[in-house]
């Protein structure tokens, strides 16, 4: 039952009944419906923002998985590019120098892959992640071209290498200790934490950690240049240097025992001494250096024999860690 409304009439000094017209009823109903519509649209808007349909939830999950796999692929591509850069550096700075071949120009190394038209079909397909996809395709295409250029360079180097057996035998090309499990490379070439002074200093070689008495081998054919014993608790300790000719000298430091003499000729893989911890060493290991034309260079670049591509990649990763050297 509708409520009856009254108002006070000051002229008659009486309460008079309020008369409701048809328009009043219509306007009240319209106002009520407007409020209902506004409330309904508000609920619908809130639902679309805060709640997902099953299809939207599935698509969102798929997008998250695609993004995750893209990031994994991107990381692998970056690692592959790092390996390719290292191969290119070895090619230009080691192989091509050895055989007196001109380095490959960087403009060719960069391996251009053309303009946007190459990937227009992907863009025209209207894929929402077209930038991610085209960027990945570009990296893959570039890497493929760089690999092709590198293989052609190796073909050239192989032709130059024929007839230079003496040089190839002399170049340091193996690890100085047996390291089949790839667990002995403790510290690489470059800035490392000094084990005693604890500051960052240039580490001019590679440390191979191994138990005392582990055999140390010559990494290339040559003549023993230095076989020095030392009782000092600093420096290289007991050490051997081998002159390989062609501008190469190798150094083996912190040895426990030396079994070669100055002037003795050695072959690659021949025993020259045993691992120790003499001189400024904090643990049993052999500190291994390569000196090329009087300059100390990164030995990891020369470890090309008796290791697969996968094993070399692992050695490269271990050598690149900025950890503490052993002495």
PDB file of C-alpha atoms in Angstrom:
ATOM      1  CA  UNK A   1       0.000   0.000   0.000  1.00  0.00           C
ATOM      2  CA  UNK A   2       1.455   3.324  -1.103  1.00  0.00           C
ATOM      3  CA  UNK A   3       2.147   5.883   1.540  1.00  0.00           C
ATOM      4  CA  UNK A   4      -0.105   8.973   1.509  1.00  0.00           C
ATOM      5  CA  UNK A   5       1.892  12.197   1.758  1.00  0.00           C
ATOM      6  CA  UNK A   6       0.681  15.484   3.238  1.00  0.00           C
ATOM      7  CA  UNK A   7       1.953  19.041   3.327  1.00  0.00           C
ATOM      8  CA  UNK A   8       1.118  21.949   5.639  1.00  0.00           C
ATOM      9  CA  UNK A   9      -0.843  24.739   3.967  1.00  0.00           C
ATOM     10  CA  UNK A  10      -0.043  28.035   5.696  1.00  0.00           C
ATOM     11  CA  UNK A  11      -3.125  29.751   4.254  1.00  0.00           C
ATOM     12  CA  UNK A  12      -5.631  27.263   5.557  1.00  0.00           C
ATOM     13  CA  UNK A  13      -3.505  26.241   8.515  1.00  0.00           C
ATOM     14  CA  UNK A  14      -4.303  22.634   7.654  1.00  0.00           C
ATOM     15  CA  UNK A  15      -2.449  19.548   6.393  1.00  0.00           C
ATOM     16  CA  UNK A  16      -3.438  18.972   2.817  1.00  0.00           C
ATOM     17  CA  UNK A  17      -3.001  15.727   0.891  1.00  0.00           C
ATOM     18  CA  UNK A  18      -0.249  15.725  -1.790  1.00  0.00           C
ATOM     19  CA  UNK A  19      -1.708  14.968  -5.175  1.00  0.00           C
ATOM     20  CA  UNK A  20       0.457  12.678  -7.360  1.00  0.00           C
ATOM     21  CA  UNK A  21       0.128  13.169 -11.105  1.00  0.00           C
ATOM     22  CA  UNK A  22       0.742  10.613 -13.826  1.00  0.00           C
ATOM     23  CA  UNK A  23       3.920  12.465 -14.887  1.00  0.00           C
ATOM     24  CA  UNK A  24       5.275  12.216 -11.384  1.00  0.00           C
ATOM     25  CA  UNK A  25       4.867   8.458 -11.513  1.00  0.00           C
ATOM     26  CA  UNK A  26       6.464   8.251 -14.966  1.00  0.00           C
ATOM     27  CA  UNK A  27       9.470  10.379 -13.936  1.00  0.00           C
ATOM     28  CA  UNK A  28       9.973   8.325 -10.781  1.00  0.00           C
ATOM     29  CA  UNK A  29       9.908   5.120 -12.802  1.00  0.00           C
ATOM     30  CA  UNK A  30      12.359   6.530 -15.355  1.00  0.00           C
ATOM     31  CA  UNK A  31      14.735   7.603 -12.602  1.00  0.00           C
ATOM     32  CA  UNK A  32      14.529   4.154 -11.053  1.00  0.00           C
ATOM     33  CA  UNK A  33      15.336   2.454 -14.369  1.00  0.00           C
ATOM     34  CA  UNK A  34      18.279   4.829 -14.993  1.00  0.00           C
ATOM     35  CA  UNK A  35      19.753   3.961 -11.603  1.00  0.00           C
ATOM     36  CA  UNK A  36      19.281   0.232 -12.334  1.00  0.00           C
ATOM     37  CA  UNK A  37      21.019   0.599 -15.738  1.00  0.00           C
ATOM     38  CA  UNK A  38      23.949   2.507 -14.268  1.00  0.00           C
ATOM     39  CA  UNK A  39      24.360  -0.083 -11.557  1.00  0.00           C
ATOM     40  CA  UNK A  40      24.169  -2.937 -14.113  1.00  0.00           C
ATOM     41  CA  UNK A  41      26.794  -1.330 -16.396  1.00  0.00           C
ATOM     42  CA  UNK A  42      29.031  -0.784 -13.363  1.00  0.00           C
ATOM     43  CA  UNK A  43      28.790  -4.449 -12.411  1.00  0.00           C
ATOM     44  CA  UNK A  44      29.499  -5.530 -16.009  1.00  0.00           C
ATOM     45  CA  UNK A  45      32.554  -3.236 -16.232  1.00  0.00           C
ATOM     46  CA  UNK A  46      33.921  -4.491 -12.921  1.00  0.00           C
ATOM     47  CA  UNK A  47      33.383  -8.098 -14.014  1.00  0.00           C
ATOM     48  CA  UNK A  48      35.257  -7.604 -17.289  1.00  0.00           C
ATOM     49  CA  UNK A  49      38.198  -6.014 -15.434  1.00  0.00           C
ATOM     50  CA  UNK A  50      38.537  -8.261 -12.407  1.00  0.00           C
ATOM     51  CA  UNK A  51      37.214 -11.540 -13.760  1.00  0.00           C
ATOM     52  CA  UNK A  52      38.321 -13.522 -16.804  1.00  0.00           C
ATOM     53  CA  UNK A  53      36.305 -15.753 -19.015  1.00  0.00           C
ATOM     54  CA  UNK A  54      37.655 -19.312 -19.447  1.00  0.00           C
ATOM     55  CA  UNK A  55      38.828 -18.382 -22.959  1.00  0.00           C
ATOM     56  CA  UNK A  56      40.650 -15.267 -21.712  1.00  0.00           C
ATOM     57  CA  UNK A  57      42.277 -17.225 -18.886  1.00  0.00           C
ATOM     58  CA  UNK A  58      43.481 -19.875 -21.363  1.00  0.00           C
ATOM     59  CA  UNK A  59      44.886 -17.240 -23.733  1.00  0.00           C
ATOM     60  CA  UNK A  60      46.619 -15.428 -20.885  1.00  0.00           C
ATOM     61  CA  UNK A  61      48.253 -18.672 -19.732  1.00  0.00           C
ATOM     62  CA  UNK A  62      49.377 -19.435 -23.298  1.00  0.00           C
ATOM     63  CA  UNK A  63      50.881 -15.953 -23.616  1.00  0.00           C
ATOM     64  CA  UNK A  64      52.753 -16.389 -20.345  1.00  0.00           C
ATOM     65  CA  UNK A  65      54.154 -19.734 -21.547  1.00  0.00           C
ATOM     66  CA  UNK A  66      55.149 -18.238 -24.895  1.00  0.00           C
ATOM     67  CA  UNK A  67      56.894 -15.357 -23.129  1.00  0.00           C
ATOM     68  CA  UNK A  68      58.756 -17.802 -20.871  1.00  0.00           C
ATOM     69  CA  UNK A  69      59.910 -19.956 -23.797  1.00  0.00           C
ATOM     70  CA  UNK A  70      60.890 -16.835 -25.725  1.00  0.00           C
ATOM     71  CA  UNK A  71      63.104 -15.704 -22.844  1.00  0.00           C
ATOM     72  CA  UNK A  72      64.703 -19.186 -22.706  1.00  0.00           C
ATOM     73  CA  UNK A  73      65.281 -19.085 -26.479  1.00  0.00           C
ATOM     74  CA  UNK A  74      66.676 -15.568 -26.225  1.00  0.00           C
ATOM     75  CA  UNK A  75      69.149 -16.677 -23.535  1.00  0.00           C
ATOM     76  CA  UNK A  76      70.273 -19.629 -25.667  1.00  0.00           C
ATOM     77  CA  UNK A  77      70.673 -17.371 -28.696  1.00  0.00           C
ATOM     78  CA  UNK A  78      72.797 -14.953 -26.678  1.00  0.00           C
ATOM     79  CA  UNK A  79      75.003 -17.835 -25.497  1.00  0.00           C
ATOM     80  CA  UNK A  80      75.330 -19.086 -29.082  1.00  0.00           C
ATOM     81  CA  UNK A  81      76.331 -15.594 -30.202  1.00  0.00           C
ATOM     82  CA  UNK A  82      78.989 -15.414 -27.470  1.00  0.00           C
ATOM     83  CA  UNK A  83      80.449 -18.712 -28.660  1.00  0.00           C
ATOM     84  CA  UNK A  84      80.400 -17.481 -32.260  1.00  0.00           C
ATOM     85  CA  UNK A  85      82.217 -14.283 -31.236  1.00  0.00           C
ATOM     86  CA  UNK A  86      84.854 -16.379 -29.465  1.00  0.00           C
ATOM     87  CA  UNK A  87      85.295 -18.588 -32.539  1.00  0.00           C
ATOM     88  CA  UNK A  88      85.678 -15.492 -34.697  1.00  0.00           C
ATOM     89  CA  UNK A  89      88.279 -14.040 -32.323  1.00  0.00           C
ATOM     90  CA  UNK A  90      90.208 -17.312 -32.310  1.00  0.00           C
ATOM     91  CA  UNK A  91      90.039 -17.406 -36.081  1.00  0.00           C
ATOM     92  CA  UNK A  92      91.315 -13.841 -36.566  1.00  0.00           C
ATOM     93  CA  UNK A  93      93.781 -13.666 -33.667  1.00  0.00           C
ATOM     94  CA  UNK A  94      95.145 -17.214 -33.617  1.00  0.00           C
ATOM     95  CA  UNK A  95      94.567 -19.314 -36.717  1.00  0.00           C
ATOM     96  CA  UNK A  96      94.836 -16.582 -39.344  1.00  0.00           C
ATOM     97  CA  UNK A  97      97.823 -15.034 -37.555  1.00  0.00           C
ATOM     98  CA  UNK A  98      99.587 -18.400 -37.424  1.00  0.00           C
ATOM     99  CA  UNK A  99      99.139 -18.983 -41.132  1.00  0.00           C
ATOM    100  CA  UNK A 100      99.719 -15.332 -42.074  1.00  0.00           C
ATOM    101  CA  UNK A 101      96.256 -14.852 -43.527  1.00  0.00           C
ATOM    102  CA  UNK A 102      94.453 -11.518 -43.474  1.00  0.00           C
ATOM    103  CA  UNK A 103      91.634 -11.274 -40.905  1.00  0.00           C
ATOM    104  CA  UNK A 104      88.093 -11.326 -42.260  1.00  0.00           C
ATOM    105  CA  UNK A 105      86.710  -7.746 -42.413  1.00  0.00           C
ATOM    106  CA  UNK A 106      84.212  -6.929 -39.677  1.00  0.00           C
ATOM    107  CA  UNK A 107      81.685  -5.797 -42.306  1.00  0.00           C
ATOM    108  CA  UNK A 108      81.590  -9.363 -43.608  1.00  0.00           C
ATOM    109  CA  UNK A 109      81.670 -10.843 -40.104  1.00  0.00           C
ATOM    110  CA  UNK A 110      78.552  -8.863 -39.157  1.00  0.00           C
ATOM    111  CA  UNK A 111      76.604 -10.687 -41.901  1.00  0.00           C
ATOM    112  CA  UNK A 112      73.826  -8.275 -42.858  1.00  0.00           C
ATOM    113  CA  UNK A 113      70.383  -9.830 -43.326  1.00  0.00           C
ATOM    114  CA  UNK A 114      68.487  -7.266 -45.396  1.00  0.00           C
ATOM    115  CA  UNK A 115      65.586  -4.993 -44.567  1.00  0.00           C
ATOM    116  CA  UNK A 116      62.081  -5.317 -43.143  1.00  0.00           C
ATOM    117  CA  UNK A 117      60.662  -6.824 -46.376  1.00  0.00           C
ATOM    118  CA  UNK A 118      62.306 -10.131 -45.447  1.00  0.00           C
ATOM    119  CA  UNK A 119      59.881 -10.448 -42.528  1.00  0.00           C
ATOM    120  CA  UNK A 120      56.867  -8.651 -44.031  1.00  0.00           C
ATOM    121  CA  UNK A 121      54.797 -11.866 -44.166  1.00  0.00           C
ATOM    122  CA  UNK A 122      55.124 -12.290 -40.408  1.00  0.00           C
ATOM    123  CA  UNK A 123      54.029  -8.716 -39.816  1.00  0.00           C
ATOM    124  CA  UNK A 124      51.111  -8.972 -42.249  1.00  0.00           C
ATOM    125  CA  UNK A 125      49.838 -12.061 -40.424  1.00  0.00           C
ATOM    126  CA  UNK A 126      48.874  -9.688 -37.618  1.00  0.00           C
ATOM    127  CA  UNK A 127      50.616 -11.570 -34.849  1.00  0.00           C
ATOM    128  CA  UNK A 128      50.493  -9.669 -31.583  1.00  0.00           C
ATOM    129  CA  UNK A 129      54.056 -10.731 -30.750  1.00  0.00           C
ATOM    130  CA  UNK A 130      55.418  -9.923 -34.209  1.00  0.00           C
ATOM    131  CA  UNK A 131      58.320  -7.906 -32.752  1.00  0.00           C
ATOM    132  CA  UNK A 132      59.475 -10.827 -30.606  1.00  0.00           C
ATOM    133  CA  UNK A 133      59.142 -13.280 -33.482  1.00  0.00           C
ATOM    134  CA  UNK A 134      60.849 -11.137 -36.123  1.00  0.00           C
ATOM    135  CA  UNK A 135      63.646 -10.256 -33.690  1.00  0.00           C
ATOM    136  CA  UNK A 136      64.271 -13.971 -33.046  1.00  0.00           C
ATOM    137  CA  UNK A 137      64.215 -14.770 -36.771  1.00  0.00           C
ATOM    138  CA  UNK A 138      66.709 -11.980 -37.426  1.00  0.00           C
ATOM    139  CA  UNK A 139      69.096 -13.325 -34.777  1.00  0.00           C
ATOM    140  CA  UNK A 140      68.821 -16.856 -36.154  1.00  0.00           C
ATOM    141  CA  UNK A 141      69.396 -15.700 -39.750  1.00  0.00           C
ATOM    142  CA  UNK A 142      72.369 -13.610 -38.708  1.00  0.00           C
ATOM    143  CA  UNK A 143      73.895 -16.488 -36.739  1.00  0.00           C
ATOM    144  CA  UNK A 144      73.403 -18.854 -39.700  1.00  0.00           C
ATOM    145  CA  UNK A 145      75.228 -16.467 -42.015  1.00  0.00           C
ATOM    146  CA  UNK A 146      78.035 -15.963 -39.511  1.00  0.00           C
ATOM    147  CA  UNK A 147      78.378 -19.738 -39.195  1.00  0.00           C
ATOM    148  CA  UNK A 148      78.580 -20.071 -42.977  1.00  0.00           C
ATOM    149  CA  UNK A 149      81.278 -17.384 -43.159  1.00  0.00           C
ATOM    150  CA  UNK A 150      83.172 -19.108 -40.345  1.00  0.00           C
ATOM    151  CA  UNK A 151      83.065 -22.497 -42.083  1.00  0.00           C
ATOM    152  CA  UNK A 152      84.446 -20.930 -45.275  1.00  0.00           C
ATOM    153  CA  UNK A 153      87.223 -19.361 -43.211  1.00  0.00           C
ATOM    154  CA  UNK A 154      88.069 -22.758 -41.690  1.00  0.00           C
ATOM    155  CA  UNK A 155      88.219 -24.230 -45.192  1.00  0.00           C
ATOM    156  CA  UNK A 156      90.773 -21.565 -46.104  1.00  0.00           C
ATOM    157  CA  UNK A 157      92.778 -22.172 -42.920  1.00  0.00           C
ATOM    158  CA  UNK A 158      92.737 -25.938 -43.571  1.00  0.00           C
ATOM    159  CA  UNK A 159      94.264 -25.385 -47.005  1.00  0.00           C
ATOM    160  CA  UNK A 160      96.924 -23.103 -45.506  1.00  0.00           C
ATOM    161  CA  UNK A 161      97.682 -25.670 -42.795  1.00  0.00           C
ATOM    162  CA  UNK A 162      98.667 -28.383 -45.259  1.00  0.00           C
ATOM    163  CA  UNK A 163     102.435 -28.759 -45.332  1.00  0.00           C
ATOM    164  CA  UNK A 164     102.977 -26.926 -42.020  1.00  0.00           C
ATOM    165  CA  UNK A 165     103.148 -29.938 -39.730  1.00  0.00           C
ATOM    166  CA  UNK A 166     106.119 -28.624 -37.703  1.00  0.00           C
ATOM    167  CA  UNK A 167     104.331 -25.392 -36.873  1.00  0.00           C
ATOM    168  CA  UNK A 168     101.130 -27.179 -35.910  1.00  0.00           C
ATOM    169  CA  UNK A 169     103.053 -29.539 -33.608  1.00  0.00           C
ATOM    170  CA  UNK A 170     104.798 -26.625 -31.892  1.00  0.00           C
ATOM    171  CA  UNK A 171     101.740 -24.492 -31.175  1.00  0.00           C
ATOM    172  CA  UNK A 172     100.397 -25.036 -27.597  1.00  0.00           C
ATOM    173  CA  UNK A 173      97.100 -26.816 -28.223  1.00  0.00           C
ATOM    174  CA  UNK A 174      96.216 -29.055 -25.257  1.00  0.00           C
ATOM    175  CA  UNK A 175      95.557 -28.656 -21.537  1.00  0.00           C
ATOM    176  CA  UNK A 176      98.630 -29.096 -19.309  1.00  0.00           C
ATOM    177  CA  UNK A 177      96.871 -31.682 -17.105  1.00  0.00           C
ATOM    178  CA  UNK A 178      94.423 -34.468 -17.847  1.00  0.00           C
ATOM    179  CA  UNK A 179      90.983 -32.911 -17.529  1.00  0.00           C
ATOM    180  CA  UNK A 180      88.522 -35.228 -19.244  1.00  0.00           C
ATOM    181  CA  UNK A 181      85.739 -34.461 -16.755  1.00  0.00           C
ATOM    182  CA  UNK A 182      86.350 -30.680 -17.192  1.00  0.00           C
ATOM    183  CA  UNK A 183      86.450 -30.167 -13.420  1.00  0.00           C
ATOM    184  CA  UNK A 184      89.982 -28.851 -12.936  1.00  0.00           C
ATOM    185  CA  UNK A 185      89.873 -25.397 -14.533  1.00  0.00           C
ATOM    186  CA  UNK A 186      89.710 -23.236 -11.399  1.00  0.00           C
ATOM    187  CA  UNK A 187      90.454 -19.708 -12.621  1.00  0.00           C
ATOM    188  CA  UNK A 188      90.786 -18.100 -16.039  1.00  0.00           C
ATOM    189  CA  UNK A 189      92.743 -15.325 -17.713  1.00  0.00           C
ATOM    190  CA  UNK A 190      91.871 -11.714 -16.846  1.00  0.00           C
ATOM    191  CA  UNK A 191      90.981  -9.672 -13.786  1.00  0.00           C
ATOM    192  CA  UNK A 192      90.609 -11.991 -10.784  1.00  0.00           C
ATOM    193  CA  UNK A 193      90.620 -11.745  -6.978  1.00  0.00           C
ATOM    194  CA  UNK A 194      94.163 -12.242  -5.683  1.00  0.00           C
ATOM    195  CA  UNK A 195      94.182 -15.082  -3.095  1.00  0.00           C
ATOM    196  CA  UNK A 196      96.453 -13.203  -0.684  1.00  0.00           C
ATOM    197  CA  UNK A 197      95.823  -9.490  -1.249  1.00  0.00           C
ATOM    198  CA  UNK A 198      92.093 -10.030  -2.011  1.00  0.00           C
ATOM    199  CA  UNK A 199      92.038  -7.171  -4.529  1.00  0.00           C
ATOM    200  CA  UNK A 200      91.279  -7.503  -8.239  1.00  0.00           C
ATOM    201  CA  UNK A 201      94.494  -8.044 -10.182  1.00  0.00           C
ATOM    202  CA  UNK A 202      95.416  -9.206 -13.635  1.00  0.00           C
ATOM    203  CA  UNK A 203      95.695 -12.997 -13.755  1.00  0.00           C
ATOM    204  CA  UNK A 204      98.004 -13.742 -16.674  1.00  0.00           C
ATOM    205  CA  UNK A 205      97.236 -17.420 -17.075  1.00  0.00           C
ATOM    206  CA  UNK A 206      94.870 -20.249 -16.230  1.00  0.00           C
ATOM    207  CA  UNK A 207      94.876 -22.228 -12.961  1.00  0.00           C
ATOM    208  CA  UNK A 208      94.194 -25.975 -13.087  1.00  0.00           C
ATOM    209  CA  UNK A 209      93.466 -27.357  -9.624  1.00  0.00           C
ATOM    210  CA  UNK A 210      94.682 -30.928  -9.097  1.00  0.00           C
ATOM    211  CA  UNK A 211      96.061 -33.133  -6.285  1.00  0.00           C
ATOM    212  CA  UNK A 212      99.775 -32.950  -5.533  1.00  0.00           C
ATOM    213  CA  UNK A 213     101.719 -35.247  -7.803  1.00  0.00           C
ATOM    214  CA  UNK A 214      99.311 -34.967 -10.745  1.00  0.00           C
ATOM    215  CA  UNK A 215     101.346 -35.173 -14.005  1.00  0.00           C
ATOM    216  CA  UNK A 216     101.925 -31.974 -15.996  1.00  0.00           C
ATOM    217  CA  UNK A 217     102.449 -32.237 -19.741  1.00  0.00           C
ATOM    218  CA  UNK A 218     104.021 -30.017 -22.401  1.00  0.00           C
ATOM    219  CA  UNK A 219     101.265 -28.487 -24.516  1.00  0.00           C
ATOM    220  CA  UNK A 220     103.339 -28.340 -27.700  1.00  0.00           C
ATOM    221  CA  UNK A 221     106.678 -29.417 -29.178  1.00  0.00           C
ATOM    222  CA  UNK A 222     109.635 -27.275 -28.135  1.00  0.00           C
ATOM    223  CA  UNK A 223     112.833 -26.863 -26.126  1.00  0.00           C
ATOM    224  CA  UNK A 224     112.988 -26.298 -22.368  1.00  0.00           C
ATOM    225  CA  UNK A 225     114.008 -22.681 -21.839  1.00  0.00           C
ATOM    226  CA  UNK A 226     113.809 -22.559 -18.021  1.00  0.00           C
ATOM    227  CA  UNK A 227     113.630 -25.213 -15.287  1.00  0.00           C
ATOM    228  CA  UNK A 228     113.850 -23.304 -12.023  1.00  0.00           C
ATOM    229  CA  UNK A 229     113.386 -24.412  -8.441  1.00  0.00           C
ATOM    230  CA  UNK A 230     112.510 -21.886  -5.745  1.00  0.00           C
ATOM    231  CA  UNK A 231     112.163 -22.058  -1.951  1.00  0.00           C
ATOM    232  CA  UNK A 232     110.474 -18.652  -1.736  1.00  0.00           C
ATOM    233  CA  UNK A 233     106.852 -18.425  -0.588  1.00  0.00           C
ATOM    234  CA  UNK A 234     106.078 -15.863  -3.271  1.00  0.00           C
ATOM    235  CA  UNK A 235     106.035 -15.794  -7.044  1.00  0.00           C
ATOM    236  CA  UNK A 236     105.853 -18.739  -9.438  1.00  0.00           C
ATOM    237  CA  UNK A 237     107.686 -21.218  -7.219  1.00  0.00           C
ATOM    238  CA  UNK A 238     109.093 -24.205  -9.109  1.00  0.00           C
ATOM    239  CA  UNK A 239     108.516 -23.451 -12.770  1.00  0.00           C
ATOM    240  CA  UNK A 240     109.261 -24.559 -16.319  1.00  0.00           C
ATOM    241  CA  UNK A 241     109.277 -22.521 -19.518  1.00  0.00           C
ATOM    242  CA  UNK A 242     109.250 -24.089 -22.981  1.00  0.00           C
ATOM    243  CA  UNK A 243     110.206 -22.266 -26.165  1.00  0.00           C
ATOM    244  CA  UNK A 244     108.034 -23.599 -28.986  1.00  0.00           C
ATOM    245  CA  UNK A 245     109.478 -21.313 -31.699  1.00  0.00           C
ATOM    246  CA  UNK A 246     107.167 -19.354 -34.033  1.00  0.00           C
ATOM    247  CA  UNK A 247     106.920 -16.740 -31.238  1.00  0.00           C
ATOM    248  CA  UNK A 248     105.376 -19.079 -28.625  1.00  0.00           C
ATOM    249  CA  UNK A 249     106.561 -19.735 -25.044  1.00  0.00           C
ATOM    250  CA  UNK A 250     104.622 -21.593 -22.348  1.00  0.00           C
ATOM    251  CA  UNK A 251     105.073 -21.373 -18.562  1.00  0.00           C
ATOM    252  CA  UNK A 252     104.091 -23.974 -15.923  1.00  0.00           C
ATOM    253  CA  UNK A 253     104.314 -22.734 -12.320  1.00  0.00           C
ATOM    254  CA  UNK A 254     103.931 -23.847  -8.660  1.00  0.00           C
ATOM    255  CA  UNK A 255     105.201 -27.345  -9.534  1.00  0.00           C
ATOM    256  CA  UNK A 256     106.131 -29.904  -6.887  1.00  0.00           C
ATOM    257  CA  UNK A 257     108.754 -31.646  -9.014  1.00  0.00           C
ATOM    258  CA  UNK A 258     110.455 -30.860 -12.332  1.00  0.00           C
ATOM    259  CA  UNK A 259     111.592 -33.785 -14.522  1.00  0.00           C
ATOM    260  CA  UNK A 260     113.086 -31.900 -17.502  1.00  0.00           C
ATOM    261  CA  UNK A 261     116.294 -29.922 -17.948  1.00  0.00           C
ATOM    262  CA  UNK A 262     117.175 -26.712 -19.753  1.00  0.00           C
ATOM    263  CA  UNK A 263     117.911 -27.405 -23.411  1.00  0.00           C
ATOM    264  CA  UNK A 264     115.927 -30.641 -23.470  1.00  0.00           C
ATOM    265  CA  UNK A 265     113.563 -31.083 -26.427  1.00  0.00           C
ATOM    266  CA  UNK A 266     110.027 -32.206 -25.564  1.00  0.00           C
ATOM    267  CA  UNK A 267     106.986 -33.314 -27.530  1.00  0.00           C
ATOM    268  CA  UNK A 268     103.384 -32.312 -27.010  1.00  0.00           C
ATOM    269  CA  UNK A 269     101.931 -34.510 -24.255  1.00  0.00           C
ATOM    270  CA  UNK A 270     105.332 -35.367 -22.764  1.00  0.00           C
ATOM    271  CA  UNK A 271     105.696 -35.345 -18.964  1.00  0.00           C
ATOM    272  CA  UNK A 272     107.593 -32.295 -17.638  1.00  0.00           C
ATOM    273  CA  UNK A 273     106.761 -32.372 -13.921  1.00  0.00           C
ATOM    274  CA  UNK A 274     104.104 -32.750 -11.224  1.00  0.00           C
ATOM    275  CA  UNK A 275     101.497 -30.486  -9.626  1.00  0.00           C
ATOM    276  CA  UNK A 276     102.453 -28.826  -6.352  1.00  0.00           C
ATOM    277  CA  UNK A 277     101.810 -25.690  -4.311  1.00  0.00           C
ATOM    278  CA  UNK A 278     105.164 -23.877  -4.293  1.00  0.00           C
ATOM    279  CA  UNK A 279     105.773 -20.131  -4.367  1.00  0.00           C
ATOM    280  CA  UNK A 280     102.770 -17.850  -3.828  1.00  0.00           C
ATOM    281  CA  UNK A 281     100.249 -20.678  -4.111  1.00  0.00           C
ATOM    282  CA  UNK A 282      97.272 -21.237  -1.806  1.00  0.00           C
ATOM    283  CA  UNK A 283      96.371 -24.751  -3.030  1.00  0.00           C
ATOM    284  CA  UNK A 284      97.829 -27.489  -5.238  1.00  0.00           C
ATOM    285  CA  UNK A 285      97.507 -26.436  -8.875  1.00  0.00           C
ATOM    286  CA  UNK A 286      99.447 -25.600 -12.015  1.00  0.00           C
ATOM    287  CA  UNK A 287      99.440 -22.012 -13.242  1.00  0.00           C
ATOM    288  CA  UNK A 288      99.678 -22.151 -17.046  1.00  0.00           C
ATOM    289  CA  UNK A 289     100.618 -19.242 -19.318  1.00  0.00           C
ATOM    290  CA  UNK A 290     101.111 -18.713 -23.050  1.00  0.00           C
ATOM    291  CA  UNK A 291     103.403 -15.896 -24.208  1.00  0.00           C
ATOM    292  CA  UNK A 292     103.066 -14.943 -27.876  1.00  0.00           C
ATOM    293  CA  UNK A 293     105.715 -12.588 -29.300  1.00  0.00           C
ATOM    294  CA  UNK A 294     106.552 -11.448 -25.762  1.00  0.00           C
ATOM    295  CA  UNK A 295     102.931 -10.775 -24.762  1.00  0.00           C
ATOM    296  CA  UNK A 296     100.887 -12.940 -22.389  1.00  0.00           C
ATOM    297  CA  UNK A 297      97.675 -14.082 -24.076  1.00  0.00           C
ATOM    298  CA  UNK A 298      94.582 -16.024 -23.009  1.00  0.00           C
ATOM    299  CA  UNK A 299      95.467 -19.761 -23.096  1.00  0.00           C
ATOM    300  CA  UNK A 300      91.805 -20.768 -23.472  1.00  0.00           C
ATOM    301  CA  UNK A 301      91.986 -19.606 -27.087  1.00  0.00           C
ATOM    302  CA  UNK A 302      94.576 -22.292 -27.841  1.00  0.00           C
ATOM    303  CA  UNK A 303      92.939 -25.335 -26.244  1.00  0.00           C
ATOM    304  CA  UNK A 304      91.760 -26.719 -29.551  1.00  0.00           C
ATOM    305  CA  UNK A 305      92.966 -30.310 -29.508  1.00  0.00           C
ATOM    306  CA  UNK A 306      91.328 -33.291 -27.813  1.00  0.00           C
ATOM    307  CA  UNK A 307      88.183 -31.306 -26.905  1.00  0.00           C
ATOM    308  CA  UNK A 308      84.794 -31.333 -28.611  1.00  0.00           C
ATOM    309  CA  UNK A 309      82.782 -28.190 -29.319  1.00  0.00           C
ATOM    310  CA  UNK A 310      80.626 -28.937 -26.273  1.00  0.00           C
ATOM    311  CA  UNK A 311      83.676 -29.462 -24.060  1.00  0.00           C
ATOM    312  CA  UNK A 312      85.293 -26.265 -25.314  1.00  0.00           C
ATOM    313  CA  UNK A 313      82.098 -24.345 -24.561  1.00  0.00           C
ATOM    314  CA  UNK A 314      82.218 -25.672 -20.989  1.00  0.00           C
ATOM    315  CA  UNK A 315      85.900 -24.701 -20.622  1.00  0.00           C
ATOM    316  CA  UNK A 316      85.085 -21.252 -21.951  1.00  0.00           C
ATOM    317  CA  UNK A 317      82.295 -20.819 -19.387  1.00  0.00           C
ATOM    318  CA  UNK A 318      84.580 -21.900 -16.527  1.00  0.00           C
ATOM    319  CA  UNK A 319      87.414 -19.631 -17.647  1.00  0.00           C
ATOM    320  CA  UNK A 320      85.124 -16.600 -17.927  1.00  0.00           C
ATOM    321  CA  UNK A 321      84.060 -16.639 -14.259  1.00  0.00           C
ATOM    322  CA  UNK A 322      85.536 -13.765 -12.253  1.00  0.00           C
ATOM    323  CA  UNK A 323      86.484 -15.779  -9.195  1.00  0.00           C
ATOM    324  CA  UNK A 324      89.609 -16.001  -7.033  1.00  0.00           C
ATOM    325  CA  UNK A 325      92.846 -17.285  -8.533  1.00  0.00           C
ATOM    326  CA  UNK A 326      94.933 -19.891  -6.692  1.00  0.00           C
ATOM    327  CA  UNK A 327      98.212 -18.051  -6.937  1.00  0.00           C
TER     328      UNK A 327
END
